[in-house]
């Protein structure tokens, strides 16, 4: 039994955690100092001028999609990206597996940014539009495309189609004549009648 008196030992039965106030006050002050420093850095970043990129421009080369079409290639895991299967982009250093995705990639935002261009198109001025019209008129020339040219092209296509049909008929005729020449002539007519045909000639005329 517990003895009553001045020498009795007290028991802490409140089950409440005791906090060191000085320690946590110091932690709070450190956190406030770090937040102030980070806030100053973020404000200095926000004040930096935005990157100016050039507007979109016309592609001055033809996209090669057919040079490796139908070719067989041995692919190894240790081969460099430029020698692996698919379409290699040297700007972004990546490989795209098919032509549709390759076109999407080179026309996409990531590729254009790597080239230093934004996705915005430069607004053409009135003078640029007039110059473009003048260039197209000069390219067309005085003897441009007329309705007579269209009739001549249609007539030429019809003549070429008739010539192809005539050549096909001649080839069929040659095949028939060759088959008749190669037909054996020593067939017994009684045997042929029993088999239900008069010969090995084709019934088509």
PDB file of N, CA, C and O in Angstrom, residues 14-65:
ATOM      1  N   UNK A  14      -2.144  11.869 -16.000  1.00  0.00           N
ATOM      2  CA  UNK A  14      -2.939  12.702 -16.916  1.00  0.00           C
ATOM      3  C   UNK A  14      -2.818  12.249 -18.362  1.00  0.00           C
ATOM      4  O   UNK A  14      -3.646  12.613 -19.200  1.00  0.00           O
ATOM      5  N   UNK A  15      -1.767  11.468 -18.668  1.00  0.00           N
ATOM      6  CA  UNK A  15      -1.520  10.957 -20.037  1.00  0.00           C
ATOM      7  C   UNK A  15      -1.431  12.083 -21.072  1.00  0.00           C
ATOM      8  O   UNK A  15      -1.796  11.918 -22.223  1.00  0.00           O
ATOM      9  N   UNK A  16      -1.021  13.249 -20.705  1.00  0.00           N
ATOM     10  CA  UNK A  16      -0.887  14.375 -21.631  1.00  0.00           C
ATOM     11  C   UNK A  16       0.593  14.622 -21.891  1.00  0.00           C
ATOM     12  O   UNK A  16       1.404  14.635 -20.961  1.00  0.00           O
ATOM     13  N   UNK A  17       0.906  14.836 -23.177  1.00  0.00           N
ATOM     14  CA  UNK A  17       2.297  15.024 -23.572  1.00  0.00           C
ATOM     15  C   UNK A  17       2.756  16.430 -23.187  1.00  0.00           C
ATOM     16  O   UNK A  17       2.028  17.411 -23.369  1.00  0.00           O
ATOM     17  N   UNK A  18       3.959  16.510 -22.710  1.00  0.00           N
ATOM     18  CA  UNK A  18       4.537  17.782 -22.329  1.00  0.00           C
ATOM     19  C   UNK A  18       5.372  18.319 -23.498  1.00  0.00           C
ATOM     20  O   UNK A  18       6.180  17.586 -24.062  1.00  0.00           O
ATOM     21  N   UNK A  19       5.174  19.572 -23.872  1.00  0.00           N
ATOM     22  CA  UNK A  19       5.849  20.182 -25.016  1.00  0.00           C
ATOM     23  C   UNK A  19       6.905  21.162 -24.519  1.00  0.00           C
ATOM     24  O   UNK A  19       6.679  21.930 -23.571  1.00  0.00           O
ATOM     25  N   UNK A  20       8.027  21.153 -25.244  1.00  0.00           N
ATOM     26  CA  UNK A  20       9.090  22.115 -24.947  1.00  0.00           C
ATOM     27  C   UNK A  20       8.816  23.373 -25.769  1.00  0.00           C
ATOM     28  O   UNK A  20       9.062  23.412 -26.975  1.00  0.00           O
ATOM     29  N   UNK A  21       8.320  24.399 -25.133  1.00  0.00           N
ATOM     30  CA  UNK A  21       7.903  25.593 -25.848  1.00  0.00           C
ATOM     31  C   UNK A  21       9.080  26.303 -26.522  1.00  0.00           C
ATOM     32  O   UNK A  21       8.979  26.794 -27.648  1.00  0.00           O
ATOM     33  N   UNK A  22      10.213  26.368 -25.880  1.00  0.00           N
ATOM     34  CA  UNK A  22      11.363  27.061 -26.436  1.00  0.00           C
ATOM     35  C   UNK A  22      11.848  26.410 -27.730  1.00  0.00           C
ATOM     36  O   UNK A  22      12.191  27.081 -28.708  1.00  0.00           O
ATOM     37  N   UNK A  23      11.840  25.080 -27.734  1.00  0.00           N
ATOM     38  CA  UNK A  23      12.311  24.356 -28.928  1.00  0.00           C
ATOM     39  C   UNK A  23      11.415  24.645 -30.123  1.00  0.00           C
ATOM     40  O   UNK A  23      11.892  24.929 -31.239  1.00  0.00           O
ATOM     41  N   UNK A  24      10.104  24.575 -29.932  1.00  0.00           N
ATOM     42  CA  UNK A  24       9.190  24.773 -31.055  1.00  0.00           C
ATOM     43  C   UNK A  24       9.104  26.234 -31.476  1.00  0.00           C
ATOM     44  O   UNK A  24       8.852  26.537 -32.649  1.00  0.00           O
ATOM     45  N   UNK A  25       9.330  27.161 -30.562  1.00  0.00           N
ATOM     46  CA  UNK A  25       9.414  28.572 -30.951  1.00  0.00           C
ATOM     47  C   UNK A  25      10.617  28.807 -31.857  1.00  0.00           C
ATOM     48  O   UNK A  25      10.544  29.547 -32.850  1.00  0.00           O
ATOM     49  N   UNK A  26      11.730  28.168 -31.543  1.00  0.00           N
ATOM     50  CA  UNK A  26      12.918  28.301 -32.382  1.00  0.00           C
ATOM     51  C   UNK A  26      12.695  27.698 -33.771  1.00  0.00           C
ATOM     52  O   UNK A  26      13.126  28.255 -34.797  1.00  0.00           O
ATOM     53  N   UNK A  27      12.007  26.567 -33.831  1.00  0.00           N
ATOM     54  CA  UNK A  27      11.685  25.956 -35.134  1.00  0.00           C
ATOM     55  C   UNK A  27      10.790  26.866 -35.958  1.00  0.00           C
ATOM     56  O   UNK A  27      10.973  27.010 -37.182  1.00  0.00           O
ATOM     57  N   UNK A  28       9.807  27.483 -35.339  1.00  0.00           N
ATOM     58  CA  UNK A  28       8.903  28.380 -36.050  1.00  0.00           C
ATOM     59  C   UNK A  28       9.661  29.577 -36.619  1.00  0.00           C
ATOM     60  O   UNK A  28       9.429  30.012 -37.753  1.00  0.00           O
ATOM     61  N   UNK A  29      10.608  30.128 -35.836  1.00  0.00           N
ATOM     62  CA  UNK A  29      11.386  31.262 -36.326  1.00  0.00           C
ATOM     63  C   UNK A  29      12.244  30.863 -37.523  1.00  0.00           C
ATOM     64  O   UNK A  29      12.368  31.609 -38.506  1.00  0.00           O
ATOM     65  N   UNK A  30      12.848  29.682 -37.477  1.00  0.00           N
ATOM     66  CA  UNK A  30      13.657  29.214 -38.605  1.00  0.00           C
ATOM     67  C   UNK A  30      12.802  29.036 -39.866  1.00  0.00           C
ATOM     68  O   UNK A  30      13.219  29.384 -40.978  1.00  0.00           O
ATOM     69  N   UNK A  31      11.596  28.456 -39.699  1.00  0.00           N
ATOM     70  CA  UNK A  31      10.709  28.266 -40.845  1.00  0.00           C
ATOM     71  C   UNK A  31      10.308  29.612 -41.453  1.00  0.00           C
ATOM     72  O   UNK A  31      10.241  29.755 -42.681  1.00  0.00           O
ATOM     73  N   UNK A  32      10.052  30.615 -40.612  1.00  0.00           N
ATOM     74  CA  UNK A  32       9.697  31.938 -41.130  1.00  0.00           C
ATOM     75  C   UNK A  32      10.855  32.559 -41.909  1.00  0.00           C
ATOM     76  O   UNK A  32      10.655  33.168 -42.965  1.00  0.00           O
ATOM     77  N   UNK A  33      12.084  32.389 -41.399  1.00  0.00           N
ATOM     78  CA  UNK A  33      13.243  32.926 -42.113  1.00  0.00           C
ATOM     79  C   UNK A  33      13.406  32.246 -43.481  1.00  0.00           C
ATOM     80  O   UNK A  33      13.682  32.905 -44.490  1.00  0.00           O
ATOM     81  N   UNK A  34      13.208  30.904 -43.549  1.00  0.00           N
ATOM     82  CA  UNK A  34      13.330  30.181 -44.831  1.00  0.00           C
ATOM     83  C   UNK A  34      12.249  30.620 -45.817  1.00  0.00           C
ATOM     84  O   UNK A  34      12.524  30.780 -47.015  1.00  0.00           O
ATOM     85  N   UNK A  35      11.021  30.828 -45.330  1.00  0.00           N
ATOM     86  CA  UNK A  35       9.943  31.250 -46.228  1.00  0.00           C
ATOM     87  C   UNK A  35      10.216  32.630 -46.797  1.00  0.00           C
ATOM     88  O   UNK A  35       9.933  32.914 -47.964  1.00  0.00           O
ATOM     89  N   UNK A  36      10.783  33.516 -45.983  1.00  0.00           N
ATOM     90  CA  UNK A  36      11.113  34.848 -46.483  1.00  0.00           C
ATOM     91  C   UNK A  36      12.195  34.790 -47.561  1.00  0.00           C
ATOM     92  O   UNK A  36      12.112  35.466 -48.593  1.00  0.00           O
ATOM     93  N   UNK A  37      13.206  33.947 -47.341  1.00  0.00           N
ATOM     94  CA  UNK A  37      14.274  33.814 -48.336  1.00  0.00           C
ATOM     95  C   UNK A  37      13.739  33.235 -49.646  1.00  0.00           C
ATOM     96  O   UNK A  37      14.072  33.699 -50.731  1.00  0.00           O
ATOM     97  N   UNK A  38      12.880  32.196 -49.539  1.00  0.00           N
ATOM     98  CA  UNK A  38      12.301  31.589 -50.754  1.00  0.00           C
ATOM     99  C   UNK A  38      11.393  32.572 -51.469  1.00  0.00           C
ATOM    100  O   UNK A  38      11.341  32.624 -52.695  1.00  0.00           O
ATOM    101  N   UNK A  39      10.641  33.375 -50.701  1.00  0.00           N
ATOM    102  CA  UNK A  39       9.779  34.374 -51.319  1.00  0.00           C
ATOM    103  C   UNK A  39      10.567  35.408 -52.082  1.00  0.00           C
ATOM    104  O   UNK A  39      10.181  35.839 -53.177  1.00  0.00           O
ATOM    105  N   UNK A  40      11.709  35.802 -51.557  1.00  0.00           N
ATOM    106  CA  UNK A  40      12.556  36.754 -52.265  1.00  0.00           C
ATOM    107  C   UNK A  40      13.108  36.179 -53.550  1.00  0.00           C
ATOM    108  O   UNK A  40      13.160  36.848 -54.577  1.00  0.00           O
ATOM    109  N   UNK A  41      13.511  34.886 -53.521  1.00  0.00           N
ATOM    110  CA  UNK A  41      14.020  34.247 -54.739  1.00  0.00           C
ATOM    111  C   UNK A  41      12.932  34.128 -55.785  1.00  0.00           C
ATOM    112  O   UNK A  41      13.159  34.341 -56.972  1.00  0.00           O
ATOM    113  N   UNK A  42      11.702  33.745 -55.371  1.00  0.00           N
ATOM    114  CA  UNK A  42      10.611  33.604 -56.343  1.00  0.00           C
ATOM    115  C   UNK A  42      10.242  34.938 -56.965  1.00  0.00           C
ATOM    116  O   UNK A  42       9.935  35.028 -58.139  1.00  0.00           O
ATOM    117  N   UNK A  43      10.306  36.034 -56.168  1.00  0.00           N
ATOM    118  CA  UNK A  43       9.996  37.352 -56.723  1.00  0.00           C
ATOM    119  C   UNK A  43      11.057  37.785 -57.725  1.00  0.00           C
ATOM    120  O   UNK A  43      10.756  38.384 -58.754  1.00  0.00           O
ATOM    121  N   UNK A  44      12.322  37.426 -57.436  1.00  0.00           N
ATOM    122  CA  UNK A  44      13.378  37.782 -58.383  1.00  0.00           C
ATOM    123  C   UNK A  44      13.236  37.002 -59.683  1.00  0.00           C
ATOM    124  O   UNK A  44      13.507  37.516 -60.767  1.00  0.00           O
ATOM    125  N   UNK A  45      12.770  35.744 -59.593  1.00  0.00           N
ATOM    126  CA  UNK A  45      12.524  34.963 -60.821  1.00  0.00           C
ATOM    127  C   UNK A  45      11.367  35.548 -61.605  1.00  0.00           C
ATOM    128  O   UNK A  45      11.374  35.591 -62.828  1.00  0.00           O
ATOM    129  N   UNK A  46      10.323  35.975 -60.899  1.00  0.00           N
ATOM    130  CA  UNK A  46       9.156  36.515 -61.596  1.00  0.00           C
ATOM    131  C   UNK A  46       9.496  37.811 -62.319  1.00  0.00           C
ATOM    132  O   UNK A  46       8.890  38.138 -63.336  1.00  0.00           O
ATOM    133  N   UNK A  47      10.466  38.559 -61.827  1.00  0.00           N
ATOM    134  CA  UNK A  47      10.820  39.824 -62.453  1.00  0.00           C
ATOM    135  C   UNK A  47      11.664  39.623 -63.705  1.00  0.00           C
ATOM    136  O   UNK A  47      11.887  40.571 -64.449  1.00  0.00           O
ATOM    137  N   UNK A  48      12.181  38.420 -63.960  1.00  0.00           N
ATOM    138  CA  UNK A  48      13.013  38.172 -65.138  1.00  0.00           C
ATOM    139  C   UNK A  48      12.181  38.332 -66.405  1.00  0.00           C
ATOM    140  O   UNK A  48      11.009  37.946 -66.449  1.00  0.00           O
ATOM    141  N   UNK A  49      12.735  38.926 -67.464  1.00  0.00           N
ATOM    142  CA  UNK A  49      11.962  39.152 -68.688  1.00  0.00           C
ATOM    143  C   UNK A  49      11.628  37.829 -69.376  1.00  0.00           C
ATOM    144  O   UNK A  49      12.424  36.882 -69.341  1.00  0.00           O
ATOM    145  N   UNK A  50      10.459  37.708 -69.998  1.00  0.00           N
ATOM    146  CA  UNK A  50      10.096  36.459 -70.682  1.00  0.00           C
ATOM    147  C   UNK A  50      10.963  36.236 -71.915  1.00  0.00           C
ATOM    148  O   UNK A  50      11.465  37.187 -72.521  1.00  0.00           O
ATOM    149  N   UNK A  51      11.126  34.962 -72.285  1.00  0.00           N
ATOM    150  CA  UNK A  51      11.948  34.607 -73.446  1.00  0.00           C
ATOM    151  C   UNK A  51      11.185  34.955 -74.726  1.00  0.00           C
ATOM    152  O   UNK A  51      10.034  34.550 -74.907  1.00  0.00           O
ATOM    153  N   UNK A  52      11.827  35.720 -75.592  1.00  0.00           N
ATOM    154  CA  UNK A  52      11.214  36.112 -76.859  1.00  0.00           C
ATOM    155  C   UNK A  52      11.594  35.091 -77.929  1.00  0.00           C
ATOM    156  O   UNK A  52      12.780  34.902 -78.218  1.00  0.00           O
ATOM    157  N   UNK A  53      10.608  34.435 -78.510  1.00  0.00           N
ATOM    158  CA  UNK A  53      10.854  33.455 -79.570  1.00  0.00           C
ATOM    159  C   UNK A  53      10.367  34.006 -80.901  1.00  0.00           C
ATOM    160  O   UNK A  53       9.448  34.811 -80.952  1.00  0.00           O
ATOM    161  N   UNK A  54      10.986  33.521 -81.963  1.00  0.00           N
ATOM    162  CA  UNK A  54      10.593  33.960 -83.304  1.00  0.00           C
ATOM    163  C   UNK A  54       9.254  33.348 -83.686  1.00  0.00           C
ATOM    164  O   UNK A  54       8.902  32.255 -83.232  1.00  0.00           O
ATOM    165  N   UNK A  55       8.484  34.017 -84.542  1.00  0.00           N
ATOM    166  CA  UNK A  55       7.222  33.414 -85.001  1.00  0.00           C
ATOM    167  C   UNK A  55       7.479  32.234 -85.934  1.00  0.00           C
ATOM    168  O   UNK A  55       8.605  32.032 -86.421  1.00  0.00           O
ATOM    169  N   UNK A  56       6.443  31.460 -86.189  1.00  0.00           N
ATOM    170  CA  UNK A  56       6.569  30.289 -87.068  1.00  0.00           C
ATOM    171  C   UNK A  56       6.977  30.703 -88.477  1.00  0.00           C
ATOM    172  O   UNK A  56       6.540  31.736 -88.987  1.00  0.00           O
ATOM    173  N   UNK A  57       7.807  29.878 -89.088  1.00  0.00           N
ATOM    174  CA  UNK A  57       8.252  30.136 -90.456  1.00  0.00           C
ATOM    175  C   UNK A  57       7.990  28.908 -91.318  1.00  0.00           C
ATOM    176  O   UNK A  57       7.835  27.793 -90.826  1.00  0.00           O
ATOM    177  N   UNK A  58       7.968  29.129 -92.644  1.00  0.00           N
ATOM    178  CA  UNK A  58       7.810  28.017 -93.579  1.00  0.00           C
ATOM    179  C   UNK A  58       9.029  27.112 -93.512  1.00  0.00           C
ATOM    180  O   UNK A  58      10.161  27.581 -93.344  1.00  0.00           O
ATOM    181  N   UNK A  59       8.797  25.819 -93.661  1.00  0.00           N
ATOM    182  CA  UNK A  59       9.894  24.860 -93.684  1.00  0.00           C
ATOM    183  C   UNK A  59      10.628  24.983 -95.010  1.00  0.00           C
ATOM    184  O   UNK A  59      10.011  24.937 -96.083  1.00  0.00           O
ATOM    185  N   UNK A  60      11.950  25.152 -94.968  1.00  0.00           N
ATOM    186  CA  UNK A  60      12.730  25.353 -96.188  1.00  0.00           C
ATOM    187  C   UNK A  60      13.340  24.056 -96.714  1.00  0.00           C
ATOM    188  O   UNK A  60      14.283  24.074 -97.501  1.00  0.00           O
ATOM    189  N   UNK A  61      12.820  22.919 -96.282  1.00  0.00           N
ATOM    190  CA  UNK A  61      13.292  21.624 -96.781  1.00  0.00           C
ATOM    191  C   UNK A  61      12.104  20.682 -96.846  1.00  0.00           C
ATOM    192  O   UNK A  61      11.061  20.922 -96.241  1.00  0.00           O
ATOM    193  N   UNK A  62      12.266  19.614 -97.606  1.00  0.00           N
ATOM    194  CA  UNK A  62      11.201  18.623 -97.760  1.00  0.00           C
ATOM    195  C   UNK A  62      11.385  17.505 -96.738  1.00  0.00           C
ATOM    196  O   UNK A  62      12.493  16.991 -96.560  1.00  0.00           O
ATOM    197  N   UNK A  63      10.309  17.165 -96.060  1.00  0.00           N
ATOM    198  CA  UNK A  63      10.372  16.119 -95.035  1.00  0.00           C
ATOM    199  C   UNK A  63      10.535  14.767 -95.713  1.00  0.00           C
ATOM    200  O   UNK A  63       9.758  14.405 -96.598  1.00  0.00           O
ATOM    201  N   UNK A  64      11.555  14.028 -95.311  1.00  0.00           N
ATOM    202  CA  UNK A  64      11.856  12.722 -95.911  1.00  0.00           C
ATOM    203  C   UNK A  64      11.103  11.639 -95.146  1.00  0.00           C
ATOM    204  O   UNK A  64      11.444  11.321 -94.005  1.00  0.00           O
ATOM    205  N   UNK A  65      10.071  11.080 -95.779  1.00  0.00           N
ATOM    206  CA  UNK A  65       9.290  10.011 -95.162  1.00  0.00           C
ATOM    207  C   UNK A  65       9.391   8.691 -95.912  1.00  0.00           C
ATOM    208  O   UNK A  65       8.936   7.670 -95.415  1.00  0.00           O
TER     209      UNK A  65
END
